[in-house]
Tab-separated table of C-alpha atoms in Angstrom:
chain	number	residue	atom	x	y	z
G	1	UNK	CA	98.676	75.694	145.282
G	2	UNK	CA	97.947	78.793	143.209
G	3	UNK	CA	95.682	81.626	144.199
G	4	UNK	CA	93.094	80.654	141.544
G	5	UNK	CA	92.913	77.096	142.851
G	6	UNK	CA	92.464	78.346	146.433
G	7	UNK	CA	89.646	80.704	145.377
G	8	UNK	CA	87.879	78.006	143.370
G	9	UNK	CA	88.076	75.583	146.271
G	10	UNK	CA	86.606	78.222	148.569
G	11	UNK	CA	83.822	79.019	146.095
G	12	UNK	CA	83.014	75.330	145.667
G	13	UNK	CA	82.792	74.729	149.402
G	14	UNK	CA	80.738	77.899	149.977
G	15	UNK	CA	78.374	76.975	147.135
G	16	UNK	CA	78.029	73.401	148.371
G	17	UNK	CA	77.299	74.608	151.918
G	18	UNK	CA	74.688	77.100	150.672
G	19	UNK	CA	72.956	74.435	148.621
G	20	UNK	CA	72.868	72.036	151.569
G	21	UNK	CA	71.295	74.812	153.690
G	22	UNK	CA	68.912	75.667	150.832
G	23	UNK	CA	70.277	79.233	150.900
G	24	UNK	CA	69.718	80.010	147.230
G	25	UNK	CA	70.575	83.705	147.569
G	26	UNK	CA	74.088	82.922	148.797
G	27	UNK	CA	74.434	80.114	146.256
G	28	UNK	CA	73.472	82.480	143.438
G	29	UNK	CA	76.053	85.008	144.615
G	30	UNK	CA	78.802	82.395	144.678
G	31	UNK	CA	78.138	80.929	141.216
G	32	UNK	CA	77.698	84.333	139.546
G	33	UNK	CA	80.784	85.914	141.166
G	34	UNK	CA	83.169	83.861	139.017
G	35	UNK	CA	83.837	83.593	135.292
G	36	UNK	CA	82.025	81.102	133.086
G	37	UNK	CA	85.199	79.035	132.745
G	38	UNK	CA	85.547	78.831	136.530
G	39	UNK	CA	81.824	78.071	136.855
G	40	UNK	CA	82.381	74.989	134.681
G	41	UNK	CA	85.107	73.763	137.052
G	42	UNK	CA	82.971	74.416	140.129
G	43	UNK	CA	79.857	72.742	138.688
G	44	UNK	CA	81.821	69.636	137.754
G	45	UNK	CA	82.881	69.227	141.406
G	46	UNK	CA	79.295	69.141	142.698
G	47	UNK	CA	76.953	66.185	143.009
G	48	UNK	CA	74.387	65.656	140.251
G	49	UNK	CA	71.536	67.130	142.308
G	50	UNK	CA	73.577	70.110	143.539
G	51	UNK	CA	74.795	70.806	139.996
G	52	UNK	CA	71.250	70.999	138.615
G	53	UNK	CA	70.207	73.514	141.283
G	54	UNK	CA	73.356	75.618	140.925
G	55	UNK	CA	73.073	75.661	137.143
G	56	UNK	CA	69.579	77.147	137.331
G	57	UNK	CA	71.035	80.072	139.284
G	58	UNK	CA	73.246	81.152	136.379
G	59	UNK	CA	72.137	84.169	134.332
G	60	UNK	CA	70.361	83.145	131.142
G	61	UNK	CA	73.038	84.715	128.946
G	62	UNK	CA	75.768	82.652	130.646
G	63	UNK	CA	73.918	79.358	130.974
G	64	UNK	CA	74.395	78.138	127.390
G	65	UNK	CA	78.073	79.119	127.341
G	66	UNK	CA	78.678	77.155	130.551
G	67	UNK	CA	76.662	74.165	129.328
G	68	UNK	CA	78.641	73.966	126.064
G	69	UNK	CA	81.907	73.822	128.029
G	70	UNK	CA	80.886	70.931	130.289
G	71	UNK	CA	82.052	67.395	129.471
G	72	UNK	CA	79.400	65.504	127.428
G	73	UNK	CA	78.868	62.977	130.257
G	74	UNK	CA	78.230	65.806	132.732
G	75	UNK	CA	75.929	67.468	130.207
G	76	UNK	CA	73.934	64.249	129.987
G	77	UNK	CA	73.541	64.070	133.755
G	78	UNK	CA	72.556	67.730	133.952
G	79	UNK	CA	69.850	67.192	131.349
G	80	UNK	CA	68.277	64.646	133.679
G	81	UNK	CA	68.091	67.219	136.484
G	82	UNK	CA	66.482	70.058	134.530
G	83	UNK	CA	62.888	70.686	133.507
G	84	UNK	CA	61.871	69.752	129.959
G	85	UNK	CA	61.516	73.360	128.837
G	86	UNK	CA	64.976	74.217	130.198
G	87	UNK	CA	66.505	71.239	128.424
G	88	UNK	CA	64.779	72.112	125.150
G	89	UNK	CA	66.068	75.683	125.300
G	90	UNK	CA	69.616	74.444	125.877
G	91	UNK	CA	69.361	71.814	123.159
G	92	UNK	CA	68.068	74.324	120.616
G	93	UNK	CA	70.957	76.678	121.436
G	94	UNK	CA	73.699	74.117	120.779
G	95	UNK	CA	75.474	73.747	117.451
G	96	UNK	CA	74.485	70.564	115.537
G	97	UNK	CA	77.809	68.804	116.211
G	98	UNK	CA	77.592	69.640	119.924
G	99	UNK	CA	74.049	68.245	120.002
G	100	UNK	CA	75.378	64.951	118.645
G	101	UNK	CA	78.046	64.806	121.401
G	102	UNK	CA	75.252	65.226	123.948
G	103	UNK	CA	72.903	62.738	122.266
G	104	UNK	CA	75.600	60.067	122.506
G	105	UNK	CA	75.499	60.443	126.319
G	106	UNK	CA	71.771	60.433	127.049
G	107	UNK	CA	69.127	57.685	126.720
G	108	UNK	CA	67.894	57.139	123.162
G	109	UNK	CA	64.287	57.944	124.128
G	110	UNK	CA	65.339	61.322	125.575
G	111	UNK	CA	67.546	62.048	122.561
G	112	UNK	CA	64.703	61.258	120.180
G	113	UNK	CA	62.297	63.504	122.069
G	114	UNK	CA	64.772	66.381	122.029
G	115	UNK	CA	65.472	65.924	118.323
G	116	UNK	CA	61.767	66.040	117.449
G	117	UNK	CA	61.392	69.201	119.523
G	118	UNK	CA	63.794	71.132	117.286
G	119	UNK	CA	62.728	73.422	114.490
G	120	UNK	CA	62.643	71.839	111.032
G	121	UNK	CA	65.896	73.496	109.927
G	122	UNK	CA	67.808	72.608	113.108
G	123	UNK	CA	66.480	69.041	113.030
G	124	UNK	CA	67.647	68.667	109.427
G	125	UNK	CA	71.143	69.951	110.256
G	126	UNK	CA	71.457	67.689	113.300
G	127	UNK	CA	70.138	64.638	111.437
G	128	UNK	CA	72.733	65.180	108.707
G	129	UNK	CA	75.502	64.833	111.313
G	130	UNK	CA	73.831	61.907	113.090
G	131	UNK	CA	73.696	59.988	109.816
G	132	UNK	CA	77.444	59.310	109.801
G	133	UNK	CA	79.066	56.362	111.619
G	134	UNK	CA	80.174	56.760	115.207
G	135	UNK	CA	83.831	57.797	115.538
G	136	UNK	CA	83.816	59.246	112.011
G	137	UNK	CA	84.724	62.870	111.340
G	138	UNK	CA	81.303	63.338	109.734
G	139	UNK	CA	79.771	62.935	113.163
G	140	UNK	CA	82.038	65.662	114.579
G	141	UNK	CA	81.857	68.187	111.744
G	142	UNK	CA	79.597	71.214	111.624
G	143	UNK	CA	77.087	71.436	108.754
G	144	UNK	CA	76.948	75.214	109.276
G	145	UNK	CA	79.676	76.813	107.188
G	146	UNK	CA	80.415	79.550	104.689
G	147	UNK	CA	81.363	78.559	101.146
G	148	UNK	CA	82.004	80.514	97.974
G	149	UNK	CA	81.914	79.753	94.250
G	150	UNK	CA	85.107	80.039	92.269
G	151	UNK	CA	83.673	82.778	90.040
G	152	UNK	CA	82.644	84.992	92.970
G	153	UNK	CA	84.481	88.242	93.483
G	154	UNK	CA	86.195	89.038	96.756
G	155	UNK	CA	83.512	91.654	97.445
G	156	UNK	CA	80.707	89.126	96.915
G	157	UNK	CA	82.421	86.610	99.169
G	158	UNK	CA	82.937	89.105	101.998
G	159	UNK	CA	79.259	90.057	101.763
G	160	UNK	CA	78.381	86.338	101.980
G	161	UNK	CA	80.575	85.950	105.058
G	162	UNK	CA	78.836	88.880	106.767
G	163	UNK	CA	75.431	87.441	105.899
G	164	UNK	CA	76.143	83.967	107.310
G	165	UNK	CA	78.714	84.665	110.035
G	166	UNK	CA	76.164	84.549	112.869
G	167	UNK	CA	75.189	80.932	112.135
G	168	UNK	CA	78.462	79.551	110.781
G	169	UNK	CA	80.820	77.455	112.943
G	170	UNK	CA	83.795	79.411	111.587
G	171	UNK	CA	84.441	82.084	108.956
G	172	UNK	CA	88.239	81.954	109.027
G	173	UNK	CA	88.432	79.131	106.468
G	174	UNK	CA	86.129	79.280	103.457
G	175	UNK	CA	85.746	76.371	101.052
G	176	UNK	CA	85.537	77.247	97.366
G	177	UNK	CA	83.203	75.027	95.330
G	178	UNK	CA	82.067	74.640	91.724
G	179	UNK	CA	78.495	74.428	90.468
G	180	UNK	CA	78.228	70.807	91.712
G	181	UNK	CA	79.460	71.679	95.238
G	182	UNK	CA	82.775	69.913	94.571
G	183	UNK	CA	85.553	71.543	96.584
G	184	UNK	CA	88.122	73.112	94.267
G	185	UNK	CA	90.033	75.281	96.728
G	186	UNK	CA	90.202	77.051	100.072
G	187	UNK	CA	90.588	80.717	100.920
G	188	UNK	CA	91.396	82.206	104.315
G	189	UNK	CA	89.538	85.223	105.660
G	190	UNK	CA	92.765	87.183	106.070
G	191	UNK	CA	93.492	86.727	102.351
G	192	UNK	CA	90.052	88.079	101.512
G	193	UNK	CA	90.587	91.157	103.645
G	194	UNK	CA	93.822	92.130	101.907
G	195	UNK	CA	92.601	91.384	98.356
G	196	UNK	CA	90.825	93.859	96.095
G	197	UNK	CA	87.034	93.636	95.934
G	198	UNK	CA	86.999	92.995	92.182
G	199	UNK	CA	89.439	90.059	92.295
G	200	UNK	CA	88.014	86.625	91.489
G	201	UNK	CA	88.145	84.051	94.282
G	202	UNK	CA	89.652	81.373	92.035
G	203	UNK	CA	92.701	83.614	91.573
G	204	UNK	CA	93.526	83.795	95.303
G	205	UNK	CA	92.369	80.384	96.526
G	206	UNK	CA	94.876	77.655	97.378
G	207	UNK	CA	94.873	73.895	96.875
G	208	UNK	CA	92.443	72.388	99.402
G	209	UNK	CA	93.327	70.017	102.223
G	210	UNK	CA	90.194	67.963	102.871
G	211	UNK	CA	88.951	65.021	104.906
G	212	UNK	CA	86.293	62.520	103.940
G	213	UNK	CA	83.203	62.407	106.147
G	214	UNK	CA	83.749	58.683	106.738
G	215	UNK	CA	87.375	59.078	107.888
G	216	UNK	CA	88.125	58.298	111.537
G	217	UNK	CA	87.726	61.328	113.773
G	218	UNK	CA	91.055	60.799	115.564
G	219	UNK	CA	93.083	60.556	112.344
G	220	UNK	CA	91.315	63.634	110.958
G	221	UNK	CA	91.965	65.543	114.184
G	222	UNK	CA	95.667	64.701	114.095
G	223	UNK	CA	95.895	65.684	110.448
G	224	UNK	CA	94.260	69.052	111.135
G	225	UNK	CA	96.530	69.833	114.076
G	226	UNK	CA	99.639	68.631	112.221
G	227	UNK	CA	98.848	70.967	109.327
G	228	UNK	CA	98.272	73.834	111.744
G	229	UNK	CA	94.956	74.843	110.149
G	230	UNK	CA	91.976	76.373	111.925
G	231	UNK	CA	89.521	74.288	109.904
G	232	UNK	CA	89.277	71.871	106.979
G	233	UNK	CA	86.420	71.125	104.552
G	234	UNK	CA	84.668	67.764	104.985
G	235	UNK	CA	83.549	66.111	101.757
G	236	UNK	CA	81.555	63.071	100.670
G	237	UNK	CA	82.756	60.249	98.418
G	238	UNK	CA	82.425	62.517	95.364
G	239	UNK	CA	84.389	65.413	96.929
G	240	UNK	CA	81.238	67.477	97.461
G	241	UNK	CA	81.242	69.807	100.462
G	242	UNK	CA	79.144	68.543	103.398
G	243	UNK	CA	80.647	70.286	106.427
G	244	UNK	CA	83.579	71.943	108.166
G	245	UNK	CA	85.885	70.386	110.761
G	246	UNK	CA	87.344	72.920	113.199
G	247	UNK	CA	90.388	72.980	115.441
G	248	UNK	CA	88.343	73.172	118.660
G	249	UNK	CA	86.537	69.927	117.789
G	250	UNK	CA	89.871	68.340	116.849
G	251	UNK	CA	91.338	69.307	120.229
G	252	UNK	CA	88.308	67.851	122.004
G	253	UNK	CA	88.640	64.543	120.142
G	254	UNK	CA	92.377	64.272	120.822
G	255	UNK	CA	91.900	65.043	124.512
G	256	UNK	CA	89.357	62.226	124.775
G	257	UNK	CA	91.483	59.725	122.826
G	258	UNK	CA	94.658	60.506	124.752
G	259	UNK	CA	92.824	60.272	128.083
G	260	UNK	CA	91.498	56.869	127.044
G	261	UNK	CA	94.938	55.642	125.948
G	262	UNK	CA	96.596	56.900	129.132
G	263	UNK	CA	93.962	55.196	131.280
G	264	UNK	CA	94.251	51.852	129.495
G	265	UNK	CA	98.022	51.921	129.626
G	266	UNK	CA	97.637	52.270	133.388
G	267	UNK	CA	95.244	49.341	133.631
G	268	UNK	CA	91.933	51.176	133.966
G	269	UNK	CA	89.164	52.668	131.846
G	270	UNK	CA	88.807	56.371	131.113
G	271	UNK	CA	86.340	58.045	133.474
G	272	UNK	CA	85.239	60.366	130.628
G	273	UNK	CA	84.456	63.067	133.175
G	274	UNK	CA	86.225	65.102	135.898
G	275	UNK	CA	87.576	62.928	138.699
G	276	UNK	CA	85.925	64.838	141.575
G	277	UNK	CA	82.471	64.547	140.013
G	278	UNK	CA	82.756	60.807	139.337
G	279	UNK	CA	80.827	58.550	141.759
G	280	UNK	CA	82.987	56.184	143.826
G	281	UNK	CA	81.311	53.104	142.341
G	282	UNK	CA	82.052	54.325	138.813
G	283	UNK	CA	85.747	54.760	139.674
G	284	UNK	CA	85.854	51.263	141.185
G	285	UNK	CA	84.042	49.829	138.160
G	286	UNK	CA	86.587	51.397	135.813
G	287	UNK	CA	89.399	49.563	137.601
G	288	UNK	CA	88.021	46.225	138.770
G	289	UNK	CA	87.880	44.467	135.381
G	290	UNK	CA	91.524	45.216	134.683
G	291	UNK	CA	92.518	44.096	138.173
G	292	UNK	CA	90.777	40.771	137.617
G	293	UNK	CA	92.448	40.338	134.219
G	294	UNK	CA	95.870	41.152	135.672
G	295	UNK	CA	95.289	38.851	138.627
G	296	UNK	CA	94.600	35.973	136.248
G	297	UNK	CA	97.699	36.925	134.267
G	298	UNK	CA	99.810	37.053	137.397
G	299	UNK	CA	98.910	33.419	138.063
G	300	UNK	CA	101.296	32.594	135.211
G	301	UNK	CA	104.136	33.959	137.325
G	302	UNK	CA	103.076	31.765	140.222
G	303	UNK	CA	103.001	28.723	137.938
G	304	UNK	CA	106.517	29.458	136.679
G	305	UNK	CA	107.831	29.793	140.240
G	306	UNK	CA	106.226	26.500	141.204
G	307	UNK	CA	107.882	24.734	138.248
G	308	UNK	CA	111.322	25.980	139.330
G	309	UNK	CA	110.727	25.509	143.055
G	310	UNK	CA	113.465	22.850	143.261
G	311	UNK	CA	115.975	25.226	141.645
G	312	UNK	CA	115.192	27.915	144.199
G	313	UNK	CA	115.567	25.392	147.012
G	314	UNK	CA	119.104	24.523	145.863
G	315	UNK	CA	120.306	28.131	145.468
G	316	UNK	CA	118.198	30.322	147.765
G	317	UNK	CA	120.093	33.456	146.720
G	318	UNK	CA	118.299	33.274	143.373
G	319	UNK	CA	114.997	34.202	145.008
G	320	UNK	CA	116.425	37.556	146.122
G	321	UNK	CA	116.660	38.770	142.524
G	322	UNK	CA	113.198	37.779	141.287
G	323	UNK	CA	111.597	41.204	141.999
G	324	UNK	CA	114.527	43.009	140.362
G	325	UNK	CA	114.424	40.963	137.177
G	326	UNK	CA	110.679	40.908	136.594
G	327	UNK	CA	110.467	44.602	137.466
G	328	UNK	CA	113.200	45.470	134.985
G	329	UNK	CA	111.565	43.384	132.255
G	330	UNK	CA	108.158	44.947	132.865
G	331	UNK	CA	109.548	48.484	132.845
G	332	UNK	CA	111.534	47.866	129.653
G	333	UNK	CA	108.490	46.429	127.884
G	334	UNK	CA	106.276	49.275	129.076
G	335	UNK	CA	108.737	51.882	127.819
G	336	UNK	CA	108.821	50.284	124.366
G	337	UNK	CA	105.031	49.875	124.236
G	338	UNK	CA	104.380	53.461	125.278
G	339	UNK	CA	106.802	54.794	122.665
G	340	UNK	CA	105.339	52.707	119.832
G	341	UNK	CA	101.718	53.353	120.873
G	342	UNK	CA	102.412	57.072	120.743
G	343	UNK	CA	104.138	56.698	117.356
G	344	UNK	CA	101.071	54.815	116.082
G	345	UNK	CA	98.749	57.564	117.244
G	346	UNK	CA	100.863	60.205	115.483
G	347	UNK	CA	101.072	58.158	112.295
G	348	UNK	CA	104.850	57.746	112.548
G	349	UNK	CA	104.550	53.957	112.233
G	350	UNK	CA	101.943	51.541	110.870
G	351	UNK	CA	101.088	47.870	111.338
G	352	UNK	CA	103.173	46.987	108.282
G	353	UNK	CA	106.271	48.331	110.052
G	354	UNK	CA	106.235	45.527	112.625
G	355	UNK	CA	109.509	43.965	111.464
G	356	UNK	CA	111.298	47.304	111.288
G	357	UNK	CA	110.086	48.148	114.801
G	358	UNK	CA	111.092	44.684	116.055
G	359	UNK	CA	114.590	45.128	114.619
G	360	UNK	CA	115.006	48.517	116.264
G	361	UNK	CA	113.677	47.344	119.634
G	362	UNK	CA	115.929	44.261	119.615
G	363	UNK	CA	118.911	46.582	119.315
G	364	UNK	CA	117.593	49.072	121.873
G	365	UNK	CA	116.790	46.264	124.324
G	366	UNK	CA	120.192	44.647	123.785
G	367	UNK	CA	121.981	47.939	124.437
G	368	UNK	CA	119.967	48.612	127.607
G	369	UNK	CA	120.424	45.006	128.749
G	370	UNK	CA	124.167	45.213	128.153
G	371	UNK	CA	124.485	48.312	130.313
G	372	UNK	CA	122.342	46.908	133.115
G	373	UNK	CA	123.879	43.447	132.766
G	374	UNK	CA	127.455	44.710	133.206
G	375	UNK	CA	126.370	46.728	136.224
G	376	UNK	CA	124.429	43.785	137.669
G	377	UNK	CA	127.330	41.400	137.076
G	378	UNK	CA	129.818	43.683	138.855
G	379	UNK	CA	127.674	44.458	141.907
G	380	UNK	CA	126.113	41.017	142.342
G	381	UNK	CA	129.362	39.184	141.658
G	382	UNK	CA	131.238	41.198	144.275
G	383	UNK	CA	128.647	40.368	146.938
G	384	UNK	CA	127.240	36.912	146.097
G	385	UNK	CA	129.995	35.410	143.970
G	386	UNK	CA	130.848	35.638	140.302
G	387	UNK	CA	128.713	32.683	139.282
G	388	UNK	CA	125.576	34.376	140.625
G	389	UNK	CA	126.800	37.638	139.083
G	390	UNK	CA	127.068	35.916	135.691
G	391	UNK	CA	123.496	34.616	135.994
G	392	UNK	CA	122.145	38.070	136.844
G	393	UNK	CA	124.155	39.825	134.124
G	394	UNK	CA	123.110	37.426	131.373
G	395	UNK	CA	119.497	37.452	132.542
G	396	UNK	CA	119.303	41.246	132.476
G	397	UNK	CA	120.731	41.237	128.960
G	398	UNK	CA	118.230	38.646	127.727
G	399	UNK	CA	115.201	40.007	129.603
G	400	UNK	CA	115.696	43.570	128.375
G	401	UNK	CA	116.108	42.402	124.778
G	402	UNK	CA	112.997	40.198	124.850
G	403	UNK	CA	110.857	42.697	126.773
G	404	UNK	CA	111.689	45.616	124.488
G	405	UNK	CA	110.931	43.518	121.403
G	406	UNK	CA	107.612	42.261	122.778
G	407	UNK	CA	106.656	45.698	124.059
G	408	UNK	CA	107.393	47.321	120.715
G	409	UNK	CA	105.548	44.745	118.610
G	410	UNK	CA	102.398	44.276	120.700
G	411	UNK	CA	100.766	47.646	119.834
G	412	UNK	CA	101.390	47.025	116.130
G	413	UNK	CA	99.887	43.546	116.303
G	414	UNK	CA	96.885	44.988	118.149
G	415	UNK	CA	96.417	47.583	115.423
G	416	UNK	CA	96.627	44.878	112.751
G	417	UNK	CA	93.708	42.971	114.307
G	418	UNK	CA	91.746	46.200	114.865
G	419	UNK	CA	92.152	46.140	118.642
G	420	UNK	CA	93.070	49.125	120.790
G	421	UNK	CA	96.898	49.281	121.016
G	422	UNK	CA	96.642	50.703	124.526
G	423	UNK	CA	94.877	47.553	125.707
G	424	UNK	CA	97.884	45.493	124.629
G	425	UNK	CA	100.213	47.887	126.309
G	426	UNK	CA	101.524	48.250	129.850
G	427	UNK	CA	99.321	45.949	132.001
G	428	UNK	CA	99.343	43.045	129.544
G	429	UNK	CA	103.029	43.391	128.748
G	430	UNK	CA	104.017	43.561	132.412
G	431	UNK	CA	102.228	40.295	133.103
G	432	UNK	CA	103.626	38.624	129.983
G	433	UNK	CA	107.226	39.708	130.585
G	434	UNK	CA	107.034	38.633	134.234
G	435	UNK	CA	106.432	35.035	133.195
G	436	UNK	CA	108.898	34.971	130.298
G	437	UNK	CA	111.515	36.783	132.389
G	438	UNK	CA	111.347	34.131	135.105
G	439	UNK	CA	111.673	31.327	132.565
G	440	UNK	CA	114.759	33.005	131.074
G	441	UNK	CA	116.188	33.562	134.556
G	442	UNK	CA	115.877	29.969	135.709
G	443	UNK	CA	117.041	28.491	132.388
G	444	UNK	CA	120.204	30.615	132.549
G	445	UNK	CA	120.681	29.792	136.246
G	446	UNK	CA	120.431	26.033	135.609
G	447	UNK	CA	122.923	26.283	132.724
G	448	UNK	CA	125.492	28.457	134.513
G	449	UNK	CA	125.238	26.885	137.970
G	450	UNK	CA	124.803	23.311	136.720
G	451	UNK	CA	121.766	22.574	138.897
C-alpha cells in the first residue's frame, strides 16, 4: 500500500470518527488538510449523511471544484442532503453539460425546480442540451464555446477568445463558421498564437472533424480520442454549430461505458459509483438478477446430465472430466466474446462482419482445441486408457471450436438486434457452452466407446 493510500485511509477514519462525535472543528481540519482531488476520494467513502456534513465544511472556493469531480450518482445523493440555497448555488456554478449529468440522477421534480431557479441565460443554455436524446453527444456537449468567422483576422479572433474565455468550455479548439453558422473549418489556439495578427482565419484553418448532435455519445467519444483532439465541433443536421465536445467529457463517457461492459461481462450491473460508498443492498441488487438468470441457465446442464445418466453409469471415469471440459469450453467462449466485444466498442468490427468473425474464430478454436486435445489425449490415455484418452482429446477439439465460434458471434448478433453485446457475453456464453459441451462429450463417448 502506498503512502498516499495510507494517509487517505487515516484521514477518512479520523473524519468519520469526528463526525460521529459531532466534533466539527476536527472534521473541518481533516477535510481541509488535503487536496480537492483527495477530498473527492474521502467524501465518496462516507455515508450519505456524513458526506453532506463534511461537504459543508469545505471552503466556499473549493466546494464547487470538489462537487464537479464527484460521480453523478454521488452528486445526486449529496443534493438531497444540502439546503435548497446551497444546492442552488452549486447548480448555478456548474457548466450546462455537467448540470444535465446531475439532472439525470435526481428526481424529476427536484431537477425541474433547480432548472427554473437558474438565470434566464443559464436556463436557456441548459435547456438546449437537455433537448437532445439521452445517450446522444448533444446531451454531453457544451453550448458555451468560442467560434470565429472565416473572414476574421487572427487579431480579431484572439480578442474574441480573450473576451469569451471565462465562460467557454475550452479555447484550445475554435470552430470557424460562415454567415449561416455552418462549420467550414477549425483552428487551434497554438496556430493563432504563432500567426500574424493581420492574417485571415480562413487561410490558416484546417478541414473540420465534426460530430452530429444526434450521434451516440460513446461512438463520438471514441472518435475524439482516436483522433487525439482536445475538442470537436458538434453540429446539427444542416452542419450548423451548436456546441463543442471536449476530451474530458469523452473520457468520462468511456469510463462509464467500459465500467458497464466490464460489470455485465462478469455477470453483474455497474454500480455507477465508488464501491465503498455503495450501500450493501444496492450491491446485492446489482448481482441477484444475474445470479437468478444464470441459475436458470445452469439447469440446462443438469438436464443434459440426467439424459446421459445411463452413459455415466456404464463408464464412471467419464464423470471425472465433466468439470474440465465445461470449464475449458466456457473459458474459450469467454475469451472470444471479450475480444470481439472490445473490437465492437473500438469500431474494428461491425454486425455485418459476423461471417468473417465466425470463420476466424472457427480456425482459432480449432487450433486451440488441437493443442489441448493432443495434450489431453496423451495424459488421459496414459492414465485411464487410450479409448478414454481419445474421447477427451476429440471432445476438447470440438468444444474449443464450437465455444470460440459461439463466443465470437454472440456479441455481433446482440449488436444486430440492438442489444448490449456485454449482456450476451461471458455469463450467457458460459451457461450455453456448458450444455453444448456436455452433449458433444457424451455423443463422442458413445461413438468411441460403443455404449
